[in-house]
Coordinates of C-alpha atoms and ligand atoms in Angstrom, one line a residue:
X1 CA 0.0 0.0 0.0
X2 CA 2.7 2.4 0.9
X3 CA 4.6 2.1 -2.4
X4 CA 8.0 2.4 -0.6
X5 CA 10.5 -0.1 -1.8
X6 CA 14.0 -0.5 -0.4
X7 CA 16.3 1.5 -2.6
X8 CA 19.5 3.5 -2.7
X9 CA 21.0 4.6 0.6
X10 CA 20.3 8.2 1.6
X11 CA 22.6 10.8 0.0
X12 CA 22.4 13.1 3.0
X13 CA 19.9 15.8 1.9
X14 CA 19.2 18.2 4.7
X15 CA 15.6 18.5 5.7
X16 CA 13.6 21.5 6.7
X17 CA 11.5 20.7 9.7
X18 CA 8.0 19.4 8.7
X19 CA 4.9 20.0 10.7
X20 CA 3.3 17.3 12.9
X21 CA -0.2 15.9 12.3
X22 CA -2.8 16.8 14.9
X23 CA -3.8 13.2 15.5
X24 CA -6.8 13.7 17.8
X25 CA -10.1 11.7 17.6
X26 CA -12.2 14.9 17.9
X27 CA -10.6 16.2 14.7
X28 CA -12.2 13.3 12.7
X29 CA -14.9 15.0 10.6
X30 CA -15.9 12.0 8.5
X31 CA -15.5 8.3 8.2
X32 CA -15.9 6.8 4.7
X33 CA -16.1 3.1 3.7
X34 CA -15.7 1.6 0.2
X35 CA -15.3 -1.8 -1.4
X36 CA -12.4 -2.6 -3.7
X37 CA -13.7 -4.6 -6.7
X38 CA -11.1 -7.4 -6.6
X39 CA -10.7 -10.0 -9.3
X40 CA -8.2 -12.8 -8.8
X41 CA -7.5 -12.8 -12.6
X42 CA -7.1 -9.0 -12.8
X43 CA -9.5 -6.5 -14.2
X44 CA -11.9 -7.5 -16.9
X45 CA -11.0 -5.7 -20.1
X46 CA -12.6 -7.4 -23.1
X47 CA -15.5 -7.2 -25.6
X48 CA -18.9 -8.9 -25.5
X49 CA -21.8 -8.6 -27.9
X50 CA -25.4 -8.3 -26.8
X51 CA -27.6 -8.1 -29.9
X52 CA -26.3 -5.2 -32.1
X53 CA -24.4 -3.6 -29.2
X54 CA -20.7 -4.0 -28.5
X55 CA -20.0 -3.9 -24.8
X56 CA -16.3 -3.3 -23.8
X57 CA -15.8 -4.3 -20.1
X58 CA -13.5 -2.2 -18.0
X59 CA -14.0 -3.2 -14.3
X60 CA -12.5 -5.1 -11.4
X61 CA -9.4 -3.0 -10.5
X62 CA -9.2 -3.8 -6.8
X63 CA -7.1 -1.2 -4.9
X64 CA -5.5 0.2 -8.1
X65 CA -8.5 1.7 -9.9
X66 CA -7.3 5.3 -9.8
X67 CA -3.7 4.4 -10.5
X68 CA -4.4 2.2 -13.5
X69 CA -7.4 4.1 -14.9
X70 CA -5.7 5.8 -17.8
X71 CA -3.8 2.6 -18.9
X72 CA -6.9 0.4 -18.5
X73 CA -9.1 3.0 -20.2
X74 CA -6.6 3.1 -23.1
X75 CA -6.9 -0.7 -23.6
X76 CA -10.8 -0.5 -23.4
X77 CA -10.9 2.6 -25.7
X78 CA -8.7 0.9 -28.4
X79 CA -11.2 -2.0 -28.5
X80 CA -14.2 0.3 -28.5
X81 CA -12.8 2.6 -31.3
X82 CA -11.6 -0.2 -33.5
X83 CA -14.5 0.4 -36.0
X84 CA -14.4 4.2 -35.5
X85 CA -17.9 4.7 -34.1
X86 CA -19.0 8.3 -34.0
X87 CA -20.9 7.9 -30.7
X88 CA -19.8 6.0 -27.6
X89 CA -21.7 5.4 -24.4
X90 CA -19.9 4.8 -21.1
X91 CA -21.7 3.1 -18.2
X92 CA -20.3 4.6 -14.9
X93 CA -18.9 7.8 -13.7
X94 CA -16.2 6.7 -11.2
X95 CA -12.5 6.6 -11.8
X96 CA -12.7 4.1 -14.7
X97 CA -15.8 5.6 -16.4
X98 CA -14.6 9.2 -16.4
X99 CA -11.1 8.3 -17.7
X100 CA -12.5 5.9 -20.4
X101 CA -15.0 8.6 -21.5
X102 CA -12.3 11.2 -21.7
X103 CA -10.1 8.9 -23.8
X104 CA -12.9 8.0 -26.2
X105 CA -13.6 11.7 -26.5
X106 CA -10.0 12.4 -27.3
X107 CA -10.1 9.6 -29.9
X108 CA -12.9 11.5 -31.7
X109 CA -16.1 10.1 -30.5
X110 CA -19.2 11.9 -29.1
X111 CA -19.5 10.5 -25.6
X112 CA -22.4 10.2 -23.2
X113 CA -21.8 8.9 -19.7
X114 CA -24.8 7.0 -18.2
X115 CA -24.6 6.4 -14.5
X116 CA -26.7 6.0 -11.4
X117 CA -24.3 8.2 -9.4
X118 CA -21.7 10.8 -10.4
X119 CA -18.2 10.9 -9.1
X120 CA -18.7 12.6 -5.7
X121 CA -21.2 9.8 -4.8
X122 CA -19.4 6.9 -6.3
X123 CA -17.1 4.5 -4.4
X124 CA -14.1 6.0 -6.3
X125 CA -14.5 9.2 -4.4
X126 CA -13.8 7.3 -1.1
X127 CA -10.4 6.0 -2.1
X128 CA -7.1 6.9 -0.4
X129 CA -5.8 8.7 -3.4
X130 CA -2.3 7.5 -4.0
X131 CA -0.3 5.9 -6.7
X132 CA -0.8 2.2 -5.8
X133 CA -0.9 0.4 -9.2
X134 CA -0.4 -3.1 -7.9
X135 CA -2.6 -2.9 -4.7
X136 CA -4.9 -6.0 -4.7
X137 CA -4.9 -6.1 -8.5
X138 CA -4.7 -9.9 -8.9
X139 CA -3.5 -13.2 -7.5
X140 CA -0.3 -14.4 -9.0
X141 CA -1.5 -18.0 -9.2
X142 CA -4.7 -17.1 -11.1
X143 CA -3.6 -14.1 -13.3
X144 CA -0.7 -16.0 -14.7
X145 CA 2.6 -14.6 -16.1
X146 CA 1.0 -12.8 -19.1
X147 CA -1.0 -10.5 -16.9
X148 CA 2.3 -8.9 -15.7
X149 CA 2.9 -7.6 -19.3
X150 CA -0.6 -6.1 -19.5
X151 CA -0.2 -4.6 -16.0
X152 CA 3.0 -3.0 -17.0
X153 CA 1.5 -1.4 -20.1
X154 CA -1.4 0.0 -18.1
X155 CA 0.9 1.3 -15.3
X156 CA 3.3 3.0 -17.7
X157 CA 0.4 4.6 -19.7
X158 CA -1.3 5.8 -16.6
X159 CA 1.9 7.2 -15.0
X160 CA 2.7 9.2 -18.2
X161 CA -0.9 10.5 -18.5
X162 CA -0.9 11.7 -14.9
X163 CA 1.9 14.0 -15.9
X164 CA -0.7 16.2 -17.6
X165 CA -2.5 16.9 -14.3
X166 CA 0.6 18.0 -12.3
X167 CA 1.1 21.7 -11.6
X168 CA -2.5 22.7 -12.3
X169 CA -4.5 25.2 -10.2
X170 CA -6.3 23.3 -7.4
X171 CA -3.5 20.7 -7.3
X172 CA -5.5 17.8 -8.6
X173 CA -2.4 15.6 -8.6
X174 CA 0.9 16.2 -6.8
X175 CA 4.0 14.5 -5.5
X176 CA 4.5 14.2 -1.7
X177 CA 7.1 12.7 0.5
X178 CA 6.0 9.7 2.6
X179 CA 7.9 8.5 5.7
X180 CA 7.9 4.8 6.5
X181 CA 8.6 4.6 10.3
X182 CA 9.4 1.4 12.1
X183 CA 10.2 0.3 15.7
X184 CA 12.3 -2.4 14.2
X185 CA 15.9 -1.3 13.3
X186 CA 15.8 -3.6 10.2
X187 CA 12.6 -1.9 8.9
X188 CA 11.3 -5.3 7.9
X189 CA 7.6 -5.2 7.0
X190 CA 5.2 -7.2 9.2
X191 CA 4.8 -10.7 7.7
X192 CA 1.5 -11.5 6.0
X193 CA -0.9 -13.6 8.2
X194 CA -0.9 -17.4 7.9
X195 CA -3.2 -18.4 5.0
X196 CA -2.8 -15.1 3.1
X197 CA -3.5 -15.3 -0.6
X198 CA -0.8 -14.7 -3.1
X199 CA -1.6 -11.1 -4.1
X200 CA 0.5 -10.1 -7.2
X201 CA 3.1 -7.4 -6.9
X202 CA 4.7 -6.0 -10.0
X203 CA 6.3 -2.7 -8.9
X204 CA 9.8 -4.0 -9.9
X205 CA 8.7 -3.8 -13.5
X206 CA 8.4 0.0 -13.4
X207 CA 11.3 0.7 -11.0
X208 CA 12.9 2.8 -13.8
X209 CA 10.1 5.4 -13.7
X210 CA 9.1 5.6 -10.0
X211 CA 11.4 7.5 -7.6
X212 CA 13.3 5.3 -5.2
X213 CA 13.0 5.6 -1.4
X214 CA 16.0 6.0 0.8
X215 CA 16.8 5.3 4.5
X216 CA 17.3 8.4 6.5
X217 CA 20.1 8.8 9.0
X218 CA 19.3 10.0 12.5
X219 CA 20.5 13.5 11.6
X220 CA 18.3 13.8 8.5
X221 CA 15.1 12.3 10.0
X222 CA 12.4 14.3 11.6
X223 CA 11.5 11.2 13.6
X224 CA 13.7 9.5 16.2
X225 CA 12.5 6.0 15.4
X226 CA 15.1 3.2 14.9
X227 CA 14.2 3.0 11.2
X228 CA 12.9 5.7 8.9
X229 CA 12.7 5.7 5.1
X230 CA 11.5 8.5 2.9
X231 CA 10.1 8.2 -0.6
X232 CA 8.1 10.4 -3.0
X233 CA 4.7 9.2 -4.0
X234 CA 2.2 10.6 -6.5
X235 CA -1.0 11.6 -4.8
X236 CA -4.5 12.3 -6.2
X237 CA -6.5 15.0 -4.4
X238 CA -9.7 13.4 -5.4
X239 CA -12.1 16.3 -4.8
X240 CA -10.2 18.5 -7.1
X241 CA -9.0 15.8 -9.5
X242 CA -12.5 14.5 -9.9
X243 CA -13.8 18.0 -10.5
X244 CA -11.1 18.6 -13.1
X245 CA -12.0 15.4 -15.0
X246 CA -15.8 16.1 -14.9
X247 CA -15.3 19.7 -16.0
X248 CA -12.9 18.9 -18.8
X249 CA -15.2 16.2 -20.1
X250 CA -18.2 18.5 -20.2
X251 CA -16.2 21.4 -21.7
X252 CA -15.2 19.1 -24.5
X253 CA -18.9 18.5 -25.3
X254 CA -19.4 15.3 -23.3
X255 CA -22.9 14.5 -22.0
X256 CA -24.0 12.9 -18.7
X257 CA -27.3 11.2 -18.1
X258 CA -28.3 9.9 -14.7
X259 CA -29.8 6.5 -15.3
X260 CA -29.8 3.1 -13.5
X261 CA -29.6 -0.2 -15.4
X262 CA -31.1 -3.3 -14.0
X263 CA -30.0 -5.9 -16.5
X264 CA -27.3 -5.9 -19.3
X265 CA -30.0 -6.2 -22.0
X266 CA -31.1 -2.6 -21.2
X267 CA -27.8 -1.4 -22.6
X268 CA -29.1 -2.4 -26.1
X269 CA -31.8 0.3 -25.8
X270 CA -29.2 3.1 -25.9
X271 CA -28.7 5.0 -29.1
X272 CA -25.0 4.3 -29.0
X273 CA -24.0 0.9 -30.2
X274 CA -20.7 0.8 -28.5
X275 CA -20.7 0.9 -24.7
X276 CA -17.6 0.9 -22.4
X277 CA -18.8 -0.8 -19.2
X278 CA -17.3 0.6 -16.0
X279 CA -19.7 -0.3 -13.1
X280 CA -16.9 -1.1 -10.6
X281 CA -18.0 -3.4 -7.7
X282 CA -21.6 -3.2 -9.0
X283 CA -20.7 -5.5 -11.9
X284 CA -21.1 -8.3 -9.4
X285 CA -24.9 -7.7 -9.3
X286 CA -25.5 -6.1 -12.7
X287 CA -23.5 -8.7 -14.7
X288 CA -23.8 -11.5 -12.2
X289 CA -20.0 -11.6 -12.1
X290 CA -19.2 -13.6 -9.0
X291 CA -15.5 -13.4 -9.8
X292 CA -15.5 -10.0 -8.0
X293 CA -14.7 -10.2 -4.3
X294 CA -15.3 -7.2 -2.1
X295 CA -12.3 -5.9 -0.1
X296 CA -13.6 -3.4 2.5
X297 CA -11.5 -0.3 3.3
X298 CA -12.2 2.5 5.7
X299 CA -10.8 6.0 6.0
X300 CA -11.1 8.3 9.0
X301 CA -10.8 12.0 7.8
X302 CA -9.0 14.5 10.0
X303 CA -9.4 18.2 9.5
X304 CA -7.0 19.3 6.7
X305 CA -3.7 20.9 7.7
X306 CA -2.3 22.9 4.8
X307 CA 1.1 23.1 6.5
X308 CA 1.3 19.3 6.6
X309 CA 3.0 18.4 3.3
X310 CA 4.0 14.7 3.8
X311 CA 2.5 11.3 4.7
X312 CA 3.6 8.8 7.3
X313 CA 3.2 5.0 7.5
X314 CA 3.6 3.3 10.9
X315 CA 2.6 0.0 12.4
X316 CA -0.1 -0.7 9.9
X317 CA -1.5 2.8 9.8
X318 CA -1.3 5.3 6.9
X319 CA -1.5 9.0 7.3
X320 CA -1.8 11.0 4.0
X321 CA -2.2 14.7 4.0
X322 CA -4.6 15.5 1.2
X323 CA -5.9 19.0 0.3
X324 CA -9.5 17.8 1.1
X325 CA -8.7 16.1 4.4
X326 CA -6.1 14.0 6.2
X327 CA -6.5 10.3 5.5
X328 CA -6.0 8.0 8.5
X329 CA -6.4 4.4 7.4
X330 CA -5.5 1.0 8.8
X331 CA -3.9 -1.7 6.7
X332 CA -3.2 -4.0 9.7
X333 CA -3.4 -7.5 8.5
X334 CA -1.9 -6.6 5.1
X335 CA -3.6 -7.3 1.8
X336 CA -6.1 -9.7 3.5
X337 CA -7.6 -6.9 5.5
X338 CA -11.3 -6.5 4.5
X339 CA -11.1 -9.4 2.0
X340 CA -14.6 -10.8 1.4
X341 CA -16.2 -8.2 3.7
X342 CA -19.0 -6.2 2.0
X343 CA -20.1 -4.1 5.0
X344 CA -20.0 -0.4 4.0
X345 CA -21.0 0.8 7.5
X346 CA -18.4 3.1 9.3
X347 CA -16.6 1.5 12.3
X348 CA -15.9 4.4 14.7
X349 CA -13.7 2.2 16.9
X350 CA -11.4 1.4 13.9
X351 CA -11.1 5.1 13.1
X352 CA -10.3 6.0 16.7
X353 CA -7.7 3.2 16.9
X354 CA -5.9 4.3 13.8
X355 CA -5.7 7.9 15.1
X356 CA -4.4 6.7 18.5
X357 CA -1.6 4.6 16.8
X358 CA -0.5 7.6 14.8
X359 CA -0.7 9.9 17.9
X360 CA 1.4 7.4 19.9
X361 CA 4.0 7.4 17.1
X362 CA 4.3 11.2 17.2
X363 CA 4.5 11.2 21.0
X364 CA 7.3 8.7 20.9
X365 CA 9.3 9.7 17.9
X366 CA 8.6 13.2 16.8
X367 CA 11.8 15.3 17.1
X368 CA 9.8 18.5 17.6
Ligands
LIG401 C1 -10.5 2.3 1.0 C2 -10.0 2.3 -0.4 C3 -8.9 3.0 -0.8 C4 -8.5 3.0 -2.1 N1 -7.3 3.7 -2.4 C5 -6.9 3.7 -3.7 C6 -5.7 4.4 -4.0 O1 -5.1 5.0 -3.2 N2 -5.3 4.4 -5.3 C7 -5.9 3.7 -6.3 O2 -5.5 3.6 -7.4 N3 -7.1 3.0 -6.0 C8 -7.6 3.0 -4.7 N4 -8.7 2.3 -4.4 C9 -9.4 1.5 -5.5 C10 -10.3 2.4 -6.3 O3 -11.1 3.2 -5.5 C11 -11.2 1.5 -7.1 O4 -10.5 0.5 -7.9 C12 -12.0 2.4 -8.1 O5 -12.7 3.3 -7.3 C13 -13.0 1.6 -8.9 O6 -13.6 2.6 -9.8 P1 -14.8 2.2 -10.7 O7 -14.9 3.5 -11.6 O8 -14.5 0.9 -11.4 O9 -16.1 2.0 -9.8 P2 -17.0 3.0 -9.0 O10 -16.3 4.1 -8.4 O11 -17.8 2.1 -8.1 O12 -18.0 3.6 -10.1 C14 -19.0 2.8 -10.7 C15 -19.9 3.7 -11.5 O13 -20.9 2.9 -12.2 C16 -22.2 3.3 -11.9 N5 -23.1 2.2 -11.8 C17 -22.8 1.0 -11.2 N6 -23.9 0.2 -11.4 C18 -24.8 0.9 -12.2 C19 -26.0 0.5 -12.7 N7 -26.6 -0.6 -12.5 N8 -26.7 1.5 -13.4 C20 -26.1 2.7 -13.7 N9 -24.9 3.0 -13.2 C21 -24.3 2.1 -12.4 C22 -22.0 4.0 -10.5 O14 -23.1 4.8 -10.2 C23 -20.7 4.7 -10.7 O15 -20.9 5.9 -11.4 C24 -9.2 2.3 -3.1 C25 -10.3 1.6 -2.7 C26 -10.7 1.6 -1.4 C27 -12.0 0.9 -1.0

């Protein structure tokens, strides 16, 4: 989840003193819950015909939907645009729907998004918002070796496309430093629990484009913990990024229609005869796709601190300072956390616990 791999030793860059997070339970202003649409074989990106309508599936991106969206959308768009349709429909207005719609538009089609909910109400809006392209994306044993190549193409395309959203007003996308802090001088990550599934990890394939993290010496580190690494990670400020995507789509002539579909056959009633299908977790019900497993994830939101310009990962808790709130999230239990759990009800005790772990870390290790 944290995207920090062991890399080159620190080169002794002096740090200015960062600000501490105000990790206090009474600063939690929201708790959100969302389900990762996990498929052991990896996302479903393929065509299916229903009557005279070509459906191009683009769903099942686990914990990597934002990160892979542009790459996955490119694969789906290439299938959809093969016969150069003038009009394309997109089902869904989450991370995958909005990016696929934008790509089809850029490829020359008139695009209408049909969705029950628009981005601020979709599950996508409740994501952490970091570059995590291989977070719960597949199982190695099920996806097979060829999926690694497909993943790499998606990750490289996405990474490159995100470049277009850096440096814009509102900071939809930005780079931030993350600190990985450990009580263990070796910095070894906690072992996966017994019986954990073989979640696929491919980050080594794109090591040439993603910045490397480095261990900090005691002099360089703002934390006094026995082990501290620092690495830069791309971050999506989803409130602004989502607004940017929606606005750009509408400005380029895109249309949005609020509509709920109850069966795949209803898609054949649309005027568009090519549909890119991006329903996310809802594909389990709409397409009766039982290959989708829910993986529950919860975020406690602390009041934003504009002066806090970094993230921290400690003892199974992530803190990410976004413009629209400070993410506090537990990943205790590793990739198996929330696996098979479809409860979308907030757990206040979980949020309080995550805040107290982070507060304890600052109390113990913050240099001040
Ligand atoms: C806690 C948590 C943290 C995460 N953090 C990250 C992260 O940091 N980085 C990352 O890359 N990914 C992250 N993810 C994963 C990411 O959020 C998902 O992969 C992504 O949101 C899936 O997007 P989607 O567009 O496929 O689905 P959704 O966001 O669910 O959108 C589905 C769309 O389809 C529409 N729809 C569905 N069914 C119908 C229907 N029957 N009729 C009409 N419309 C319909 C919905 O209204 C909606 O518009 C996280 C997930 C969770 C749960």
